[in-house]
Coordinates of C-alpha atoms in Angstrom, one line a residue:
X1 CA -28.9 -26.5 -6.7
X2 CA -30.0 -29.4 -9.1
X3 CA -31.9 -27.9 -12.5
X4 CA -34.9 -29.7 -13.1
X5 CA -34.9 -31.9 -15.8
X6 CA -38.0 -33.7 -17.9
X7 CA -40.9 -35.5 -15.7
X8 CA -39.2 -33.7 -12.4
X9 CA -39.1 -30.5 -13.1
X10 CA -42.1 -29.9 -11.1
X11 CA -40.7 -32.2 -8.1
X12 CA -37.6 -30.3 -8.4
X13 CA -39.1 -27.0 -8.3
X14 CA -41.1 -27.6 -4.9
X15 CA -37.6 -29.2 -3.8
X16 CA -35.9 -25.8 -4.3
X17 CA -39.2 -24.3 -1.7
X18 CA -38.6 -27.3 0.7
X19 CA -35.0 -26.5 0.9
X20 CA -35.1 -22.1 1.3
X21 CA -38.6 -21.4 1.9
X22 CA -39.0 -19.0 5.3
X23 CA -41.7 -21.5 6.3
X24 CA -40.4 -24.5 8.2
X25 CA -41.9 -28.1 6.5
X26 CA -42.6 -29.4 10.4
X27 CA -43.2 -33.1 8.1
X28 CA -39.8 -33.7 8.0
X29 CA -39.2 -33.6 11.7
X30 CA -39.3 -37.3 11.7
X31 CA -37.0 -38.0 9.3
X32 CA -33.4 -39.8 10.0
X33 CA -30.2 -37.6 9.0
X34 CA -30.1 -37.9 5.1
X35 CA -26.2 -39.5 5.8
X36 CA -27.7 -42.2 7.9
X37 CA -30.3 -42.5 5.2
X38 CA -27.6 -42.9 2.7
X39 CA -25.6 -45.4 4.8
X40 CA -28.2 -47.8 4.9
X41 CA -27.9 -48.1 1.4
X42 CA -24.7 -49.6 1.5
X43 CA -25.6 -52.2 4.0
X44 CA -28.8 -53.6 2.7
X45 CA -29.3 -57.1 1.9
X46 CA -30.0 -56.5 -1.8
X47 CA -29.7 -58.6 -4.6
X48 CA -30.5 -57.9 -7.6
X49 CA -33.6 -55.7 -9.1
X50 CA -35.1 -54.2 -12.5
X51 CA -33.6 -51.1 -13.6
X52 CA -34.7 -48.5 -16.2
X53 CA -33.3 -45.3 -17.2
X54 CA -33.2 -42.4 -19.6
X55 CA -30.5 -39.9 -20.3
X56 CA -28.7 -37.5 -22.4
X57 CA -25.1 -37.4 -23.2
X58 CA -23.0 -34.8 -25.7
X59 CA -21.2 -36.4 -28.8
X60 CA -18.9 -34.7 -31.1
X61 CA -16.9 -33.0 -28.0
X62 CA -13.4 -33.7 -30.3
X63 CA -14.8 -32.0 -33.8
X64 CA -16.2 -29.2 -31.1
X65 CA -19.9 -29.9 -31.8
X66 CA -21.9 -31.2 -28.7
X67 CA -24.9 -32.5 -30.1
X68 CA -27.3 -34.1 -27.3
X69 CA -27.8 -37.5 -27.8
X70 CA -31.0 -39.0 -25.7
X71 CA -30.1 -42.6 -24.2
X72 CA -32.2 -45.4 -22.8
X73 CA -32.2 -48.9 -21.3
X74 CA -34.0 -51.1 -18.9
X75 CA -32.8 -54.5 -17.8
X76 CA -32.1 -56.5 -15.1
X77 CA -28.8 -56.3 -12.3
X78 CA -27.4 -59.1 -10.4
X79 CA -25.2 -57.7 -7.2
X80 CA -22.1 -59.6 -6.4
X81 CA -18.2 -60.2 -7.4
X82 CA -18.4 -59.7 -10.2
X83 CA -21.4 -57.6 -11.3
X84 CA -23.7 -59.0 -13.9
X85 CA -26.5 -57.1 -15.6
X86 CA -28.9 -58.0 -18.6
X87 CA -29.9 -55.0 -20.4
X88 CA -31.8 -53.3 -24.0
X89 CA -30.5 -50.0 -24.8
X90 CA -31.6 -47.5 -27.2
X91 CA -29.6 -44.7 -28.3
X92 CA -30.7 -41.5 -30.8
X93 CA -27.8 -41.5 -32.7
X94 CA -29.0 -43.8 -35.5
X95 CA -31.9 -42.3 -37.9
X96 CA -34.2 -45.1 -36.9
X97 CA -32.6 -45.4 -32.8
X98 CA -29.9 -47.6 -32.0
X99 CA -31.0 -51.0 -30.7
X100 CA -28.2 -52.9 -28.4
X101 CA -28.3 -56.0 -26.5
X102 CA -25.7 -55.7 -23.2
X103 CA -25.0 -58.9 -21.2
X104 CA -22.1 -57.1 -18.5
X105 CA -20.2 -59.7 -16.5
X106 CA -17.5 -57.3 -14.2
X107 CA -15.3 -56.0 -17.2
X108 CA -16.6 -57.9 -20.0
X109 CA -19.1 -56.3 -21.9
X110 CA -21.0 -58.1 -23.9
X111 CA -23.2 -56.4 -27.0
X112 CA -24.9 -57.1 -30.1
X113 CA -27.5 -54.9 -32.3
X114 CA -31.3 -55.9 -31.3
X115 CA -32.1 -58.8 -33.9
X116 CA -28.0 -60.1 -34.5
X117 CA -27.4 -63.6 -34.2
X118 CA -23.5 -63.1 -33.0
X119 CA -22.1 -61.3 -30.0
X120 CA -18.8 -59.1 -29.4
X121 CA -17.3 -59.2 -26.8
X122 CA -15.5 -56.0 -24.9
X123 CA -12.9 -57.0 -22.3
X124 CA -11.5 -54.2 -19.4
X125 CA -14.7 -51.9 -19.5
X126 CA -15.1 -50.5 -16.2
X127 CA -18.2 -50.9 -14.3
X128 CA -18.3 -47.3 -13.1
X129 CA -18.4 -45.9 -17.1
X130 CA -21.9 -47.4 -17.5
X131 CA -24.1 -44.2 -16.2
X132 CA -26.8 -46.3 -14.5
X133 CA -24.4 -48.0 -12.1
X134 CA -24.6 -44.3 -10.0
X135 CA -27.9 -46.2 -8.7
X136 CA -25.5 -49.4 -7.0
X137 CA -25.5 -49.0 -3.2
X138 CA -21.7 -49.6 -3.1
X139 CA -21.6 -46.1 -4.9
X140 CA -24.5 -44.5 -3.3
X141 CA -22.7 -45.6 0.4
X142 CA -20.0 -42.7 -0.5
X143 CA -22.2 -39.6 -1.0
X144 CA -21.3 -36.7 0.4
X145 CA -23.8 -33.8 2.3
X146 CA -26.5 -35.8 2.1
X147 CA -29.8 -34.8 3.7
X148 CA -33.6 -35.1 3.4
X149 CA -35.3 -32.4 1.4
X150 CA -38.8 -34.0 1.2
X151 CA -41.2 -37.0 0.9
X152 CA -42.9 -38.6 -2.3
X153 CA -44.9 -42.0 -2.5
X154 CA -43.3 -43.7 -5.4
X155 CA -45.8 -46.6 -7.1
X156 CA -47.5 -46.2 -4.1
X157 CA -44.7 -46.6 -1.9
X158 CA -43.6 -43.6 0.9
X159 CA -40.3 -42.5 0.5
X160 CA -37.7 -39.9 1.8
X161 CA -36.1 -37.6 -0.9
X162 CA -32.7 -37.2 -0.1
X163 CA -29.7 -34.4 -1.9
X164 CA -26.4 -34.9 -1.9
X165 CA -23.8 -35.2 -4.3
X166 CA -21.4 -38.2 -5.4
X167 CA -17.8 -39.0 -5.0
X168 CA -17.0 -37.6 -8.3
X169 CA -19.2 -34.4 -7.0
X170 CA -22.1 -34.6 -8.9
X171 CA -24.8 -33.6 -7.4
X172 CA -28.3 -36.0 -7.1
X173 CA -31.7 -36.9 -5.7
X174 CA -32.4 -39.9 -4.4
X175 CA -35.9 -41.5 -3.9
X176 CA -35.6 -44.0 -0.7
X177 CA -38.3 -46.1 0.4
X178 CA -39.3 -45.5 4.1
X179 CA -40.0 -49.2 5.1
X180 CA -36.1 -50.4 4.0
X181 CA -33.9 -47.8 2.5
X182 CA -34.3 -49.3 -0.5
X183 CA -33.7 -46.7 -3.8
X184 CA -36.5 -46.5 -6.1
X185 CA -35.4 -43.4 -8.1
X186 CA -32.6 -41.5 -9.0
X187 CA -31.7 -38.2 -10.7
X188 CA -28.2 -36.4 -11.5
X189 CA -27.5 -33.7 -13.6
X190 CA -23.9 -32.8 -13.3
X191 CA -23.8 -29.5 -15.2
X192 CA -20.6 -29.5 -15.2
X193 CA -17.9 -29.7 -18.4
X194 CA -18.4 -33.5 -18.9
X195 CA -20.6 -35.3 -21.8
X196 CA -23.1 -36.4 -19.1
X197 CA -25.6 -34.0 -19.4
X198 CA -28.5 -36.6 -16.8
X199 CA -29.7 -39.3 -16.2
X200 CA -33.4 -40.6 -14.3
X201 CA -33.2 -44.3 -12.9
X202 CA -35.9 -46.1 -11.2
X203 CA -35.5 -49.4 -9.9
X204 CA -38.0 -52.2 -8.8
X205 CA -38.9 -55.9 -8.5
X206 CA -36.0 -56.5 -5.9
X207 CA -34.3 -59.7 -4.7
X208 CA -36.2 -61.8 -7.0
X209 CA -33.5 -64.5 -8.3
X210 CA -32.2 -62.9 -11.5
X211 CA -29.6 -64.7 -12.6
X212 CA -27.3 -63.4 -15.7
X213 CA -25.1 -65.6 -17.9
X214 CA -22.4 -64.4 -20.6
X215 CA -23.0 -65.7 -24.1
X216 CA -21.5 -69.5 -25.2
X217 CA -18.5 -68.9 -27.0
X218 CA -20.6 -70.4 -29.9
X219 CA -23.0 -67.1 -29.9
X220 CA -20.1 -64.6 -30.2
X221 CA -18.9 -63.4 -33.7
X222 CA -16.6 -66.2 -35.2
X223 CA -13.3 -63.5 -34.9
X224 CA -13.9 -64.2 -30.9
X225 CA -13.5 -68.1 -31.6
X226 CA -10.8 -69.8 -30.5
X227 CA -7.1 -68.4 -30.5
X228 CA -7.3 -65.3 -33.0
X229 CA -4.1 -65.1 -35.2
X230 CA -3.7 -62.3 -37.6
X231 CA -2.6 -63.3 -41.4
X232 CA 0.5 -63.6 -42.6
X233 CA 1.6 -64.9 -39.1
X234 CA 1.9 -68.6 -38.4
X235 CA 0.2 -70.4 -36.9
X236 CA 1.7 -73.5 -34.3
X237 CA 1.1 -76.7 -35.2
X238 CA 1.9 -80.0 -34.2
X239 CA 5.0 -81.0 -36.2
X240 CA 5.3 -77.4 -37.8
X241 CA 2.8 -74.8 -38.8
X242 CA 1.0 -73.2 -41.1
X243 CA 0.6 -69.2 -42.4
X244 CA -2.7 -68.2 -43.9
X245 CA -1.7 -65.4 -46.1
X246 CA -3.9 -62.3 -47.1
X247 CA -6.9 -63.6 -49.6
X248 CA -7.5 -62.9 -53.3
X249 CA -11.0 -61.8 -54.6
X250 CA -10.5 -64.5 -57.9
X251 CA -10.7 -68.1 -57.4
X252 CA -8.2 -67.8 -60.7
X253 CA -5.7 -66.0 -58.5
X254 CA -5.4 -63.0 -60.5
X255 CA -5.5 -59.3 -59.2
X256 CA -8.6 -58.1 -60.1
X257 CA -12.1 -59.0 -58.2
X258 CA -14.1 -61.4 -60.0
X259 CA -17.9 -60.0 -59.7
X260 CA -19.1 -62.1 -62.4
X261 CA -21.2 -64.0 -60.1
X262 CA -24.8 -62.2 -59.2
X263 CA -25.5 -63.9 -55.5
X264 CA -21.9 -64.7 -54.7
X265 CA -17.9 -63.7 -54.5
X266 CA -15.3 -66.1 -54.8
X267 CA -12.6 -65.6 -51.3
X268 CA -9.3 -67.2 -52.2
X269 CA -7.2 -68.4 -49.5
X270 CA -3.5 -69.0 -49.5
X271 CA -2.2 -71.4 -47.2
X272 CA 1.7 -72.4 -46.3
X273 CA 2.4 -75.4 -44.5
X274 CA 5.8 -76.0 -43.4
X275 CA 7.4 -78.8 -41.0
X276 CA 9.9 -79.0 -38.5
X277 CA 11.7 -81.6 -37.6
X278 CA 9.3 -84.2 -37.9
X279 CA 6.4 -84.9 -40.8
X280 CA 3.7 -82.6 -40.9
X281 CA 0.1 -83.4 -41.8
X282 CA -1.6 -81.1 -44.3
X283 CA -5.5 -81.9 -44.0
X284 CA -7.7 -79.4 -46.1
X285 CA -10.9 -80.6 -44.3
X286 CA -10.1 -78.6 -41.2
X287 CA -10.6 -75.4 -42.7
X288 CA -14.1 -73.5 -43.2
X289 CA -15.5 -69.7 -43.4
X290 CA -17.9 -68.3 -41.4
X291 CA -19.3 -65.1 -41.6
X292 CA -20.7 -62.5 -38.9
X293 CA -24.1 -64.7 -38.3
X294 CA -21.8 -67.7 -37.8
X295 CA -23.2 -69.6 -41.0
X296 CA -20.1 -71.9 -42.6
X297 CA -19.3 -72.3 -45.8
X298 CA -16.8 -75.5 -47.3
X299 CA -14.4 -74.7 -49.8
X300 CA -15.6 -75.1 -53.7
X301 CA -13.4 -76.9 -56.0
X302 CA -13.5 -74.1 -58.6
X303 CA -11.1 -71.8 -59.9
X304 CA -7.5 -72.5 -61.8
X305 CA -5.4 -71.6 -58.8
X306 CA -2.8 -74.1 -57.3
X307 CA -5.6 -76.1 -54.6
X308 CA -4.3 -76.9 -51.2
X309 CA -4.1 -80.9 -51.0
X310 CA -3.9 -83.2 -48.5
X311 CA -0.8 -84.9 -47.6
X312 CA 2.3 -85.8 -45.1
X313 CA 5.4 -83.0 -45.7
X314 CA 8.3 -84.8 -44.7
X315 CA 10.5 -83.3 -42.1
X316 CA 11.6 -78.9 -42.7
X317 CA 9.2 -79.8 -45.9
X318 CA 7.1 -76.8 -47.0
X319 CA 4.0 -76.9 -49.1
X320 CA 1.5 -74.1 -50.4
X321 CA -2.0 -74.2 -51.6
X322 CA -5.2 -72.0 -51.8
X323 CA -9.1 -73.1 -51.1
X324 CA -11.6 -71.1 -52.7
X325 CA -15.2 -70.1 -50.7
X326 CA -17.9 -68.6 -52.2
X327 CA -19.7 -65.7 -49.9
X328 CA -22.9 -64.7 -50.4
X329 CA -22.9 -60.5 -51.3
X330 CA -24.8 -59.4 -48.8
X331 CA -21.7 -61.3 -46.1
X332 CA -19.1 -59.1 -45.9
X333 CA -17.0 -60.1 -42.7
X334 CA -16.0 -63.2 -42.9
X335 CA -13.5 -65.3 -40.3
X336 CA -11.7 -68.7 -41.4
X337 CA -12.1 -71.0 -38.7
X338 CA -9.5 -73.7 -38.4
X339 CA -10.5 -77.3 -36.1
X340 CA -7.1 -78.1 -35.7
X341 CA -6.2 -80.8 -32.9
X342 CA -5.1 -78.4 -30.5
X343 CA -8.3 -76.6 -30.9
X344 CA -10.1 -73.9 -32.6
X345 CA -8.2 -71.4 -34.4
X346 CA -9.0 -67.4 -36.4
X347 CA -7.7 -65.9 -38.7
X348 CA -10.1 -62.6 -39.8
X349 CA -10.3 -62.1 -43.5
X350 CA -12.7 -59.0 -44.3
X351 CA -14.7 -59.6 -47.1
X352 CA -15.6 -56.9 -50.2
X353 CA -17.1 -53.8 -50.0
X354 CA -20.3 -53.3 -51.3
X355 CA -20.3 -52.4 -55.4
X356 CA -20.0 -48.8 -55.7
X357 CA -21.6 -46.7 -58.4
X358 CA -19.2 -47.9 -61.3
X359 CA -20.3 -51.7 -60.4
X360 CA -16.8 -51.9 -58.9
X361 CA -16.2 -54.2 -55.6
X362 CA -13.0 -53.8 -53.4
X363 CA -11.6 -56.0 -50.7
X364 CA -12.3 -54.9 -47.1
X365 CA -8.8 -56.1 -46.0

């Protein structure tokens, strides 16, 4: 038997009567086997619908404390190969609640923190680990003992209320509208040793023309630009290649951060170029910094260290140089971006840590 949970407790509770009262309810005479009820679902000609949903789920299982964390979204779903959905999600783990933006297009999940200019990206997350998909009629089509334990009008539409439990064998209600089979609600709460602790889902405004697209690759974070090379690794170019090595804090070169600037911090790159068996091209201009908003910055002609200059390095020639950018403090993940002719290029460079108490930066790595 379910156990009642927030708003439905009371539904629930009149469920439990509907289901082992003495008394027959002579009402639900009329209604169609809960597994043809059920079926249905899985044939309808639905498209896409608004979706919201609150939850709870346990964090901290590995450190043994299972702290409830309350979850909650609502956004729009686009059925289809591949699955697209537009959502806002807040989450109770953060002091003030967690803001995040999802765009989900199959098993690339999109996400940024509400108010971000930049995107990541998440590539291989399964559809079925997002909790509200238990609403999709593809998973709804393989319930098992399903059957009609009431009737509810839901925003003023009638509707059979139908338990079962899912293929993993959680057990749910499900609110289906009389006139379609479409779902309008949805409860589950597994009760079971598994962080999902429930989750409520309603759905409306169906088959209205959503349409979902991923971010430009311009909107995601400047690490998700281009080919992403790691430093100290070269990179291919045409007639050779070039290795950005890891960068110095000082625009001098030395060892030591140079914090001696109140708005901004000097990031030193090293750069080796070396040929092959043909001239190489060194051009300095390709190369800028971006940080996690995506705003550039070109290198500064400052500092004592050796500066990377433009010129042709005749065949197995090598040449090394460093450019210098100054990064605003409050930037602290910063990407170089290389427009090289075979296309955009990143190499992720960290930034500093914010100054600790003694006044003292450190370099991110």
């Amino acid at each position: 038997m379910l156990r009642p949970i927030g708003a439905f407790a009371s539904a629930a509770l009149v469920l439990v009567c509907l289901a082992s009262c003495s008394q027959p309810d002579t009402s639900l005479e009329s209604a169609p086997p809960g597994s043809q009820l059920i079926q249905r679902v899985g044939a309808l000609d639905l498209s896409d619908f608004h979706l919201a949903y609150t939850g709870h789920v346990e964090s901290g299982i590995l450190l043994q404390r299972r702290t409830p964390v309350t979850f909650s979204g609502a956004g729009s779903v686009a059925l289809g190969q591949p699955l697209k959905a537009q959502l806002e999600e807040t989450t109770a783990q953060c002091e003030s609640g967690c803001q995040t933006e999802l765009v989900v297009v199959g098993e690339d999940r999109y996400r940024r923190n509400l108010g971000d200019v930049s995107w990541w990206v998440d590539h291989g997350t399964p559809v079925d680990s997002y909790l509200w998909t238990r609403i999709l009629p593809s998973r709804l089509a393989k319930a098992n003992s399903a059957r009609v334990v009431g009737q509810a009008t839901v925003n003023g539409d009638p509707a059979w209320i139908i338990e079962g439990t899912d293929e993993l064998g959680y057990p749910f209600l499900i609110w289906l509208r009389k006139s379609d089979s479409y779902p309008l609600r949805y409860e589950s709460t597994p009760n079971q040793k598994t962080n999902f602790l429930d989750i409520q889902i309603t759905l409306d405004h169906f088959n209205t023309g959503v349409t979902v697209t991923p971010p430009r690759q311009d909107q995601l974070s400047p690490e998700l630009w281009g080919t992403s090379y790691g430093r100290e690794r070269s990179i291919p170019l045409d007639g050779g290649g070039v290795t950005v090595h890891n960068p110095i804090f000082d625009c001098d070169g030395g060892e030591f951060v140079d914090d001696s600037r109140p708005d901004t911090y000097p990031v030193l790159v090293p750069f080796t170029y070396s040929a092959g068996g043909s001239s190489l091209a060194v051009d300095p201009r390709v190369w800028k910094v971006y940080d996690d908003s995506r705003q550039p910055y070109s290198p500064q002609m400052i500092g004592s260290a050796a500066k990377l200059q433009a010129q042709s390095l005749p065949a197995a020639g090598t040449s090394s140089g460093s450019l210098c950018f100054l990064i605003p403090w409050t930037q602290n993940q910063v990407t170089l971006i290389g427009n090289l002719a075979s296309g955009l290029v990143s190499v992720y460079l960290g930034g500093l840590r914010r100054p600790d108490q003694t006044g003292t930066a450190s370099p991110t790595g």
